Amino acid sequence: MSFNGLLIQVVLFSCLALLLRLRVIAPGFAIAAAFNLGVLGLLFGFIPATCGWFSGGIWGITLLLPLLFSAHLRQLMLREEYIAADRLVRRLPGLAWTGGYWQMPSLVRALVLAQQNKPVQALDLLERDRWTQGSLGQNAAVVYYRISAQWPECLAWIQLNFSEAALMATPSALGLIYVRALGEMGKTEEMVRVFGQLRSQNRLDRASYRLLQMVVLAFCGRQLLVMQLLDEDSPVGSKAYWLAIAGLGQGDRQGRQRARAALQQQAATADGLMQAVIEYRLKYALPPPKLSESSWQILAQVEAEIQSELKAGPRPFAKQRGRSRLTWALIGLNSFVFLSEVGAGLLGQGLNAWGWFSGDFQWVRFANLGETYGNALFLAGALVPSQVLAGEWWRTGSAMFLHANLLHLASNMLALFYYGSYVESRLGWLRFGLIYAISGLGSMLGMMRVALLQGKPNLYGVGASGAVMGILGTMLALVMRRWWIARSGGRSGGRLGGHSMVPSAAGTPDGQTLRLLITLVVLQTLTDFLIPQVSVSAHLSGLAIGLVLGSLVGEQA
């Protein structure tokens, strides 16, 4: 596959993946994705040989950079690093437009001023915009009430200007602050009911959903669950505040007194933004939560989700710290073998130019990022069915580490990094390595069988893609297991506050990831059928083997 073809796939897959998440992405990203698909289709009709280069460049500027900007900005905002976020939006204001963040500089600046104990200047900055119609006014008002901690006014503003149906249709910062305002006002029954409706819509991204879980559980006094939801990246001030809120929501008097003392201690050292929130909480005491049976059922479902997620381990595509050594070793080995191919080819070409070598290794088309052909791959150990039948069975293994060109290597190693890091962290290096090897060998045998049935005994086969597809199949099996555990409430019954824990299919933590992986498999298979150089039989064989092995093998403790 050429670099032009790779870019076409990247643009096509990324835009389709975004449009499949239309309900949860910013409208600007949906418009950019549709625009890039249109550009790709138009260019493919006129200049198919180079359309990937042009559409890839446009995609990088109009979609990739804004996506990276948005992801980094979101992380800074979640960690409450508003000064760093302010520097980012001021340095790259143009990138904010695509994600619908054109208003972000003033909002972030207001949060910075509030953190620096300048609430008057912060609120003045938002005063005019918060009365504006549309998203501009909504966002400004949300930040205004967040800074001022005027929860009664916030609740009245939302209930006066928005119907509950509108809040459910487009869950956003507005829905999040509505739930929090209900909790801050002590209306826990109403808070849990609204949370349950937002949760059932399944339109919240993971970060927003976890934040909602923490807010609701804190106001309901579920301190242990709040501790489990807080991670090492959570802001220190927010950690202390939400743990104290959970303590205030407990039934025993001593626990409430300890929580109040913790808030008083935090108020002495908190930044300006946290001080306003803490002062309100100390001024107006929270009553112990009184919940109906239906609300306890919702909390039971949330606890089941959290416990099953803890049982299932790290999420797919999350950072895997220090547990993917074999994945990196395989990436290094494949890269070393490819560099050996390239080195032998260049050496052969140089010696041949001086008349010292017969040219058994042919190095051609360096401009196409290093394609090796003919004798080079054959001598290095490519899979050739006729040679395997003649007794050279070692080719089924050696071919797994050979690649036709740099693009072939890069695409396989990138996929191995993403899929392999997760699978190795869940299964351990030994089981991961066995699945990689068995899937790779099985995919080569599957390709060989199909080639012989098609009357192509001299067909060449190289690449780690069969083994990588096996790892993808294993990952799919593991995520399906996580999803099933979440649906079944961790495969265990239990009680919460004297109420039975009834699992729910709604809001399970890995539903979106499972759909994403299935979409990747479908798109990959469709693309394989469209590219003549790709062995569909090898890919499907590896995928099937990995799926079966992933379903059978147990995860490490």
Coordinates of C-alpha atoms in Angstrom, one line a residue:
M1 CA 0.0 0.0 0.0
S2 CA 1.3 3.4 -1.0
F3 CA 1.5 6.4 1.3
N4 CA -1.3 8.0 -0.7
G5 CA -3.5 4.9 0.1
L6 CA -2.6 5.1 3.8
L7 CA -3.6 8.7 4.0
I8 CA -6.9 8.0 2.3
Q9 CA -7.6 5.3 4.9
V10 CA -6.6 7.7 7.8
V11 CA -8.9 10.4 6.6
L12 CA -11.8 8.1 5.8
F13 CA -11.7 6.1 9.0
S14 CA -11.1 9.0 11.4
C15 CA -14.0 11.1 9.9
L16 CA -16.4 8.1 9.9
A17 CA -15.5 7.4 13.5
L18 CA -16.2 10.9 14.5
L19 CA -19.6 11.0 12.7
L20 CA -20.5 7.7 14.4
R21 CA -20.2 9.7 17.7
L22 CA -22.4 12.5 16.4
R23 CA -24.4 12.7 19.6
V24 CA -21.4 13.4 21.9
I25 CA -18.9 15.5 19.8
A26 CA -18.9 19.2 19.4
P27 CA -20.9 20.4 16.3
G28 CA -17.7 22.0 14.9
F29 CA -16.0 18.6 14.7
A30 CA -19.0 17.0 13.0
I31 CA -18.9 19.8 10.4
A32 CA -15.1 19.4 9.9
A33 CA -15.4 15.6 9.5
A34 CA -18.2 15.9 6.9
F35 CA -16.2 18.6 5.1
N36 CA -13.1 16.4 5.0
L37 CA -15.1 13.4 3.7
G38 CA -16.5 15.6 0.9
V39 CA -13.0 16.9 0.0
L40 CA -11.7 13.3 -0.1
G41 CA -14.5 12.1 -2.3
L42 CA -14.1 15.1 -4.7
L43 CA -10.4 14.7 -5.0
F44 CA -10.6 11.0 -5.4
G45 CA -12.9 11.5 -8.4
F46 CA -10.4 13.8 -10.1
I47 CA -6.9 12.9 -8.9
P48 CA -7.0 9.4 -7.2
A49 CA -3.2 8.9 -7.4
T50 CA -2.5 11.9 -5.2
C51 CA -5.8 12.7 -3.5
G52 CA -4.5 11.3 -0.2
W53 CA -1.7 13.8 0.0
F54 CA -3.9 16.8 -0.5
S55 CA -6.9 15.6 1.6
G56 CA -4.5 14.4 4.3
G57 CA -3.0 17.9 4.5
I58 CA -6.4 19.5 4.7
W59 CA -7.5 16.9 7.3
G60 CA -4.4 17.6 9.4
I61 CA -5.1 21.4 9.5
T62 CA -8.9 21.4 9.9
L63 CA -9.4 18.3 12.1
L64 CA -6.3 16.7 13.6
L65 CA -4.8 19.9 15.1
P66 CA -8.2 21.0 16.6
L67 CA -8.8 17.6 18.0
L68 CA -5.4 17.5 19.7
F69 CA -5.9 21.1 20.9
S70 CA -9.4 20.1 22.3
A71 CA -8.1 17.0 24.1
H72 CA -5.2 18.9 25.7
L73 CA -7.4 21.8 26.7
R74 CA -10.0 19.4 28.2
Q75 CA -7.3 17.7 30.3
L76 CA -6.1 21.0 31.6
M77 CA -9.7 22.0 32.5
L78 CA -10.4 18.7 34.3
R79 CA -7.3 19.1 36.3
E80 CA -8.3 22.8 37.0
E81 CA -5.0 24.0 35.6
Y82 CA -6.7 27.2 34.4
I83 CA -3.5 29.3 34.0
A84 CA -2.0 26.7 31.6
A85 CA -5.3 26.5 29.8
D86 CA -5.4 30.3 29.5
R87 CA -1.9 30.3 27.9
L88 CA -3.0 27.6 25.5
V89 CA -6.1 29.3 24.2
R90 CA -4.3 32.7 23.9
R91 CA -1.4 31.1 22.0
L92 CA -3.6 29.1 19.6
P93 CA -7.0 31.0 19.4
G94 CA -7.7 29.9 15.8
L95 CA -7.8 26.2 16.8
A96 CA -10.6 26.8 19.2
W97 CA -13.1 27.6 16.4
T98 CA -13.4 24.1 15.0
G99 CA -14.3 22.5 18.3
G100 CA -16.8 25.2 19.1
Y101 CA -14.5 26.9 21.7
W102 CA -14.4 30.3 20.1
Q103 CA -15.7 31.8 23.4
M104 CA -13.2 29.9 25.5
P105 CA -10.6 32.6 26.1
S106 CA -12.9 34.8 28.1
L107 CA -14.3 31.8 30.1
V108 CA -10.8 30.5 31.0
R109 CA -9.6 34.0 31.8
A110 CA -12.5 34.4 34.3
L111 CA -11.6 31.1 36.0
V112 CA -8.0 32.2 36.2
L113 CA -9.1 35.5 37.9
A114 CA -11.3 33.6 40.3
Q115 CA -8.4 31.2 41.2
Q116 CA -6.2 34.3 41.9
N117 CA -8.8 35.5 44.4
K118 CA -10.2 38.3 42.0
P119 CA -13.8 37.3 41.9
V120 CA -15.1 40.8 41.1
Q121 CA -13.0 41.0 38.0
A122 CA -14.0 37.5 37.0
L123 CA -17.7 38.0 37.3
D124 CA -17.5 41.4 35.6
L125 CA -15.9 39.6 32.6
L126 CA -18.9 37.3 32.3
E127 CA -21.7 39.7 33.3
R128 CA -22.5 40.9 29.8
D129 CA -22.2 37.5 28.0
R130 CA -24.3 35.6 30.5
W131 CA -27.5 37.4 29.4
T132 CA -26.9 36.7 25.7
Q133 CA -29.1 34.1 23.9
G134 CA -27.7 30.8 22.7
S135 CA -24.6 28.8 23.7
L136 CA -22.6 32.0 24.4
G137 CA -25.0 33.0 27.2
Q138 CA -25.3 29.5 28.5
N139 CA -21.6 28.9 28.8
A140 CA -21.0 32.3 30.4
A141 CA -23.8 31.7 32.9
V142 CA -22.5 28.2 33.9
V143 CA -19.0 29.6 34.6
Y144 CA -20.6 32.6 36.4
Y145 CA -22.5 30.5 38.8
R146 CA -19.6 28.1 39.2
I147 CA -17.3 31.0 40.3
S148 CA -19.9 32.8 42.5
A149 CA -21.3 29.6 44.1
Q150 CA -24.8 31.2 43.8
W151 CA -26.5 27.8 43.7
P152 CA -30.1 29.0 44.4
E153 CA -29.9 31.6 41.6
C154 CA -28.3 29.0 39.3
L155 CA -31.1 26.5 39.9
A156 CA -33.8 29.1 39.4
W157 CA -32.1 30.3 36.2
I158 CA -32.0 26.8 34.7
Q159 CA -35.6 25.9 35.7
L160 CA -36.9 29.2 34.4
N161 CA -35.1 29.1 31.0
F162 CA -34.8 25.4 30.1
S163 CA -37.2 22.5 30.0
E164 CA -36.0 19.1 31.4
A165 CA -36.5 17.6 28.0
A166 CA -34.1 20.2 26.5
L167 CA -31.5 19.3 29.2
M168 CA -31.8 15.6 28.4
A169 CA -31.6 16.1 24.6
T170 CA -28.2 17.7 24.7
P171 CA -26.3 16.8 27.9
S172 CA -23.5 19.3 28.4
A173 CA -22.0 21.6 31.0
L174 CA -25.6 22.8 31.6
G175 CA -26.8 19.4 32.6
L176 CA -23.7 18.9 34.8
I177 CA -24.2 22.1 36.8
Y178 CA -27.9 21.4 37.1
V179 CA -27.2 18.2 38.9
R180 CA -24.6 19.9 41.1
A181 CA -26.9 22.8 42.0
L182 CA -29.6 20.3 43.1
G183 CA -27.1 18.6 45.3
E184 CA -25.7 21.8 46.7
M185 CA -29.3 22.8 47.6
G186 CA -29.9 19.6 49.4
K187 CA -32.4 18.3 46.9
T188 CA -30.8 14.8 46.7
E189 CA -34.0 13.0 45.6
E190 CA -34.5 15.3 42.6
M191 CA -30.7 15.2 41.9
V192 CA -30.6 11.4 41.7
R193 CA -33.7 11.4 39.5
V194 CA -32.2 13.8 37.0
F195 CA -28.9 11.9 37.1
G196 CA -30.8 8.7 36.3
Q197 CA -32.4 10.4 33.2
L198 CA -29.1 11.8 32.0
R199 CA -27.5 8.4 32.5
S200 CA -30.2 6.5 30.6
Q201 CA -29.7 8.8 27.6
N202 CA -26.1 7.4 27.1
R203 CA -24.9 10.6 25.5
L204 CA -22.3 11.7 28.0
D205 CA -18.6 11.2 27.3
R206 CA -16.7 9.2 29.9
A207 CA -15.1 12.1 31.7
S208 CA -18.4 13.9 32.1
Y209 CA -20.1 10.7 33.3
R210 CA -17.5 10.0 35.9
L211 CA -17.8 13.6 37.2
L212 CA -21.6 13.2 37.4
Q213 CA -21.1 9.9 39.3
M214 CA -18.8 11.5 41.8
V215 CA -21.1 14.5 42.4
V216 CA -24.2 12.4 43.0
L217 CA -22.4 9.9 45.2
A218 CA -20.8 12.6 47.3
F219 CA -24.1 14.4 48.0
C220 CA -25.6 11.0 48.9
G221 CA -22.8 10.3 51.4
R222 CA -21.1 7.4 49.6
Q223 CA -17.6 8.4 50.7
L224 CA -15.9 5.1 49.8
L225 CA -17.2 5.2 46.3
V226 CA -16.1 8.8 45.9
M227 CA -12.6 7.8 47.0
Q228 CA -12.6 5.1 44.3
L229 CA -13.6 7.5 41.6
L230 CA -10.9 10.1 42.5
D231 CA -7.6 9.3 40.7
E232 CA -4.1 10.7 41.0
D233 CA -4.8 13.3 38.3
S234 CA -7.7 14.9 40.2
P235 CA -7.0 18.4 41.6
V236 CA -6.0 18.3 45.3
G237 CA -8.5 20.9 46.3
S238 CA -11.4 19.1 44.5
K239 CA -10.4 15.8 46.1
A240 CA -10.6 17.2 49.6
Y241 CA -13.8 19.1 48.9
W242 CA -15.7 16.1 47.5
L243 CA -14.5 13.8 50.2
A244 CA -15.8 16.3 52.8
I245 CA -19.1 16.6 51.0
A246 CA -19.5 12.9 51.1
G247 CA -18.7 13.0 54.8
L248 CA -21.4 15.6 55.3
G249 CA -23.9 13.3 53.5
Q250 CA -23.3 10.5 56.0
G251 CA -25.9 9.7 58.6
D252 CA -23.6 9.7 61.7
R253 CA -23.1 12.9 63.6
Q254 CA -19.4 12.4 64.2
G255 CA -18.7 11.8 60.5
R256 CA -20.5 15.0 59.7
Q257 CA -18.5 17.0 62.3
R258 CA -15.2 15.6 60.9
A259 CA -16.2 16.6 57.4
R260 CA -17.1 20.1 58.5
A261 CA -13.8 20.5 60.3
A262 CA -12.0 19.3 57.1
L263 CA -13.8 22.0 55.1
Q264 CA -12.9 24.7 57.6
Q265 CA -9.2 23.6 57.4
Q266 CA -9.3 23.6 53.6
A267 CA -10.8 27.1 53.5
A268 CA -7.7 28.5 55.1
T269 CA -5.4 27.4 52.2
A270 CA -7.8 27.0 49.2
D271 CA -7.5 29.2 46.1
G272 CA -10.1 31.9 45.4
L273 CA -12.3 29.6 43.3
M274 CA -12.6 26.9 46.0
Q275 CA -13.0 29.4 48.8
A276 CA -16.4 30.7 47.5
V277 CA -17.7 27.1 47.1
I278 CA -16.5 26.1 50.6
E279 CA -17.9 29.3 52.2
Y280 CA -21.3 28.5 50.8
R281 CA -21.2 24.9 52.1
L282 CA -20.1 26.0 55.6
K283 CA -22.8 28.7 55.7
Y284 CA -25.7 26.4 54.6
A285 CA -25.7 23.0 56.2
L286 CA -26.6 20.0 54.1
P287 CA -29.4 17.8 55.5
P288 CA -28.9 14.0 55.5
P289 CA -30.1 12.6 52.2
K290 CA -33.5 11.1 52.1
L291 CA -34.0 8.9 49.1
S292 CA -36.8 6.8 47.7
E293 CA -36.5 3.1 46.7
S294 CA -36.1 4.1 43.0
S295 CA -33.2 6.4 43.9
W296 CA -31.5 3.7 45.9
Q297 CA -31.8 1.4 42.9
I298 CA -30.0 4.0 40.7
L299 CA -27.2 4.3 43.2
A300 CA -27.0 0.5 43.4
Q301 CA -26.6 0.3 39.7
V302 CA -23.8 3.0 39.8
E303 CA -22.0 1.1 42.5
A304 CA -22.2 -2.1 40.5
E305 CA -20.7 -0.2 37.5
I306 CA -17.8 1.1 39.6
Q307 CA -17.0 -2.2 41.3
S308 CA -17.2 -4.1 38.0
E309 CA -14.9 -1.6 36.3
L310 CA -12.4 -1.9 39.2
K311 CA -12.6 -5.7 38.8
A312 CA -12.1 -5.5 35.0
G313 CA -8.9 -3.5 35.3
P314 CA -7.5 -0.7 33.1
R315 CA -9.6 0.6 30.3
P316 CA -8.7 0.0 26.6
F317 CA -6.7 2.9 25.1
A318 CA -5.8 4.2 28.6
K319 CA -2.2 4.7 29.6
Q320 CA -0.6 1.4 30.6
R321 CA 2.3 2.2 32.9
G322 CA 5.3 -0.1 32.9
R323 CA 3.4 -3.2 31.8
S324 CA 4.0 -3.5 28.0
R325 CA 7.6 -4.5 27.8
L326 CA 7.0 -7.4 25.4
T327 CA 5.0 -5.1 23.2
W328 CA 7.9 -2.7 22.9
A329 CA 10.3 -5.6 22.4
L330 CA 8.2 -6.9 19.4
I331 CA 8.1 -3.4 18.0
G332 CA 11.8 -3.1 18.3
L333 CA 12.4 -6.6 16.8
N334 CA 10.2 -5.9 13.8
S335 CA 11.9 -2.5 13.3
F336 CA 15.4 -4.1 13.5
V337 CA 14.5 -6.8 11.0
F338 CA 13.2 -4.1 8.6
L339 CA 16.3 -2.0 9.0
S340 CA 18.3 -5.1 8.3
E341 CA 16.4 -5.6 5.0
V342 CA 17.0 -2.0 4.1
G343 CA 20.6 -2.1 5.1
A344 CA 21.2 -5.3 3.1
G345 CA 19.4 -3.8 0.1
L346 CA 21.4 -0.5 0.2
L347 CA 24.7 -2.4 0.7
G348 CA 23.8 -4.7 -2.2
Q349 CA 22.9 -1.8 -4.4
G350 CA 26.1 0.0 -3.6
L351 CA 28.3 -3.0 -4.2
N352 CA 26.5 -3.8 -7.4
A353 CA 27.1 -0.2 -8.6
W354 CA 30.8 -0.8 -8.1
G355 CA 30.6 -4.2 -9.8
W356 CA 31.3 -6.1 -6.6
F357 CA 27.9 -7.8 -6.1
S358 CA 25.4 -9.6 -8.3
G359 CA 22.4 -7.7 -7.1
D360 CA 20.5 -10.5 -5.3
F361 CA 19.0 -7.8 -3.0
Q362 CA 17.0 -5.3 -5.1
W363 CA 16.3 -1.9 -3.4
V364 CA 13.9 0.1 -5.5
R365 CA 11.6 3.1 -5.2
F366 CA 13.2 4.8 -2.2
A367 CA 10.8 7.8 -2.8
N368 CA 7.9 5.5 -1.9
L369 CA 9.4 5.1 1.6
G370 CA 11.4 2.0 1.0
E371 CA 9.8 -0.9 -0.9
T372 CA 11.7 -4.2 -1.1
Y373 CA 10.9 -6.7 -3.8
G374 CA 11.7 -10.0 -5.3
N375 CA 14.8 -11.9 -4.1
A376 CA 15.2 -9.6 -1.1
L377 CA 12.0 -10.8 0.6
F378 CA 12.4 -14.3 -0.7
L379 CA 15.9 -14.7 0.7
A380 CA 14.9 -13.0 4.0
G381 CA 12.2 -15.6 4.6
A382 CA 8.9 -14.5 3.0
L383 CA 6.0 -17.0 3.1
V384 CA 5.8 -18.8 -0.3
P385 CA 3.3 -21.7 -0.2
S386 CA 5.3 -23.8 -2.7
Q387 CA 8.5 -23.4 -0.7
V388 CA 6.7 -24.3 2.6
L389 CA 5.3 -27.5 1.0
A390 CA 8.8 -28.2 -0.2
G391 CA 10.0 -28.4 3.4
E392 CA 10.8 -24.8 4.4
W393 CA 8.3 -24.6 7.3
W394 CA 10.4 -21.9 9.0
R395 CA 9.0 -19.4 6.5
T396 CA 5.6 -19.4 8.4
G397 CA 7.5 -17.8 11.4
S398 CA 10.1 -15.6 9.6
A399 CA 7.5 -14.0 7.4
M400 CA 5.8 -12.5 10.5
F401 CA 8.8 -10.2 11.0
L402 CA 9.3 -9.0 7.4
H403 CA 7.6 -6.0 5.9
A404 CA 7.3 -4.8 2.3
N405 CA 8.0 -1.1 3.0
L406 CA 8.1 1.5 5.7
L407 CA 4.4 2.2 5.6
H408 CA 3.6 -1.5 6.0
L409 CA 5.8 -1.6 9.1
A410 CA 4.6 1.7 10.6
S411 CA 0.9 0.9 10.3
N412 CA 1.4 -2.6 11.9
M413 CA 3.6 -1.3 14.7
L414 CA 1.2 1.6 15.5
A415 CA -1.7 -0.9 15.8
L416 CA 0.5 -3.3 17.9
F417 CA 1.3 -0.4 20.3
Y418 CA -2.3 0.5 20.9
Y419 CA -3.8 -3.0 21.0
G420 CA -0.7 -4.8 22.5
S421 CA -0.2 -2.4 25.4
Y422 CA -3.7 -3.1 26.7
V423 CA -3.7 -6.9 26.1
E424 CA -0.3 -7.4 27.7
S425 CA -1.3 -5.4 30.7
R426 CA -4.4 -7.7 31.2
L427 CA -2.8 -11.1 30.4
G428 CA 0.8 -10.7 31.2
W429 CA 3.8 -11.0 28.9
L430 CA 3.8 -14.8 28.6
R431 CA 0.1 -15.3 27.5
F432 CA 0.3 -12.1 25.4
G433 CA 3.4 -13.5 23.6
L434 CA 1.8 -16.9 23.0
I435 CA -1.3 -15.3 21.5
Y436 CA 0.8 -13.1 19.3
A437 CA 2.8 -16.1 18.0
I438 CA -0.2 -18.5 17.6
S439 CA -2.2 -15.8 15.8
G440 CA 0.7 -14.9 13.5
L441 CA 1.5 -18.5 12.6
G442 CA -2.2 -19.3 12.2
S443 CA -2.7 -16.3 9.9
M444 CA 0.2 -17.4 7.7
L445 CA -1.2 -20.9 7.5
G446 CA -4.7 -19.5 6.7
M447 CA -3.2 -17.4 3.9
M448 CA -1.2 -20.3 2.6
R449 CA -4.3 -22.5 2.5
V450 CA -6.4 -19.9 0.6
A451 CA -3.5 -19.3 -1.9
L452 CA -3.2 -23.0 -2.7
L453 CA -7.0 -23.3 -3.2
Q454 CA -6.8 -20.3 -5.6
G455 CA -4.0 -21.9 -7.5
K456 CA -1.3 -19.4 -6.4
P457 CA 1.5 -21.5 -4.9
N458 CA 4.1 -18.8 -5.5
L459 CA 2.3 -15.9 -3.8
Y460 CA 4.4 -14.0 -1.4
G461 CA 3.2 -13.2 2.1
V462 CA 5.0 -11.0 4.7
G463 CA 4.0 -8.8 7.7
A464 CA 2.9 -8.9 11.3
S465 CA -0.6 -7.9 10.5
G466 CA -2.0 -11.4 11.1
A467 CA -0.5 -11.4 14.6
V468 CA -1.7 -7.9 15.2
M469 CA -5.2 -8.8 14.1
G470 CA -5.0 -11.7 16.6
I471 CA -4.2 -9.2 19.4
L472 CA -7.1 -7.0 18.2
G473 CA -9.4 -10.1 18.4
T474 CA -8.1 -10.8 21.9
M475 CA -8.7 -7.2 22.9
L476 CA -12.2 -7.4 21.5
A477 CA -12.8 -10.5 23.6
L478 CA -11.5 -8.9 26.8
V479 CA -13.6 -5.7 26.2
M480 CA -16.7 -7.9 25.6
R481 CA -15.9 -9.6 29.0
R482 CA -15.6 -6.2 30.7
W483 CA -18.9 -5.1 29.1
W484 CA -20.7 -8.3 30.2
I485 CA -19.3 -8.0 33.8
A486 CA -20.6 -4.4 33.9
R487 CA -24.0 -5.5 32.6
S488 CA -24.3 -8.2 35.1
G489 CA -23.2 -6.0 38.0
G490 CA -19.9 -7.7 38.4
R491 CA -21.5 -11.2 38.3
S492 CA -22.4 -10.8 42.0
G493 CA -25.4 -9.6 43.9
G494 CA -25.2 -7.3 46.8
R495 CA -27.0 -4.6 48.8
L496 CA -26.4 -0.9 49.1
G497 CA -27.8 0.9 52.1
G498 CA -30.2 -2.0 52.7
H499 CA -31.4 -2.0 49.1
S500 CA -30.8 -4.7 46.5
M501 CA -28.3 -4.0 43.7
V502 CA -30.0 -4.5 40.4
P503 CA -27.6 -4.2 37.4
S504 CA -28.5 -2.1 34.4
A505 CA -27.4 -2.2 30.8
A506 CA -27.5 1.6 30.7
G507 CA -24.3 3.5 31.3
T508 CA -21.9 0.5 31.3
P509 CA -18.3 1.7 31.1
D510 CA -17.2 -0.1 28.0
G511 CA -20.2 0.0 25.7
Q512 CA -18.7 2.8 23.6
T513 CA -15.3 1.1 23.4
L514 CA -16.9 -2.1 22.3
R515 CA -18.8 -0.4 19.6
L516 CA -15.6 1.4 18.5
L517 CA -13.7 -1.9 18.3
I518 CA -16.4 -3.6 16.3
T519 CA -16.5 -0.6 14.0
L520 CA -12.7 -0.8 13.5
V521 CA -13.0 -4.5 12.7
V522 CA -15.7 -3.9 10.1
L523 CA -13.9 -1.0 8.5
Q524 CA -10.6 -2.9 8.4
T525 CA -12.3 -5.9 6.8
L526 CA -14.0 -3.7 4.1
T527 CA -10.7 -2.0 3.4
D528 CA -8.9 -5.3 3.1
F529 CA -11.3 -6.4 0.3
L530 CA -10.6 -3.1 -1.6
I531 CA -6.8 -3.4 -1.5
P532 CA -5.4 -6.2 -3.7
Q533 CA -2.1 -6.4 -1.9
V534 CA -3.7 -7.1 1.4
S535 CA -4.3 -10.8 2.4
V536 CA -7.9 -10.9 3.7
S537 CA -7.5 -14.6 4.6
A538 CA -4.5 -13.8 6.9
H539 CA -6.2 -10.9 8.6
L540 CA -9.5 -12.8 9.2
S541 CA -7.6 -16.0 10.4
G542 CA -5.5 -14.0 12.9
L543 CA -8.6 -12.1 14.1
A544 CA -10.6 -15.3 14.6
I545 CA -7.7 -17.1 16.4
G546 CA -7.2 -14.1 18.7
L547 CA -10.9 -13.8 19.5
V548 CA -11.1 -17.5 20.5
L549 CA -7.9 -17.4 22.6
G550 CA -9.0 -14.2 24.2
S551 CA -12.3 -15.7 25.2
L552 CA -10.6 -18.8 26.7
V553 CA -7.6 -17.3 28.5
G554 CA -7.8 -15.9 32.0
E555 CA -6.5 -12.5 33.0
Q556 CA -3.7 -12.1 35.4
A557 CA -4.4 -10.8 38.9

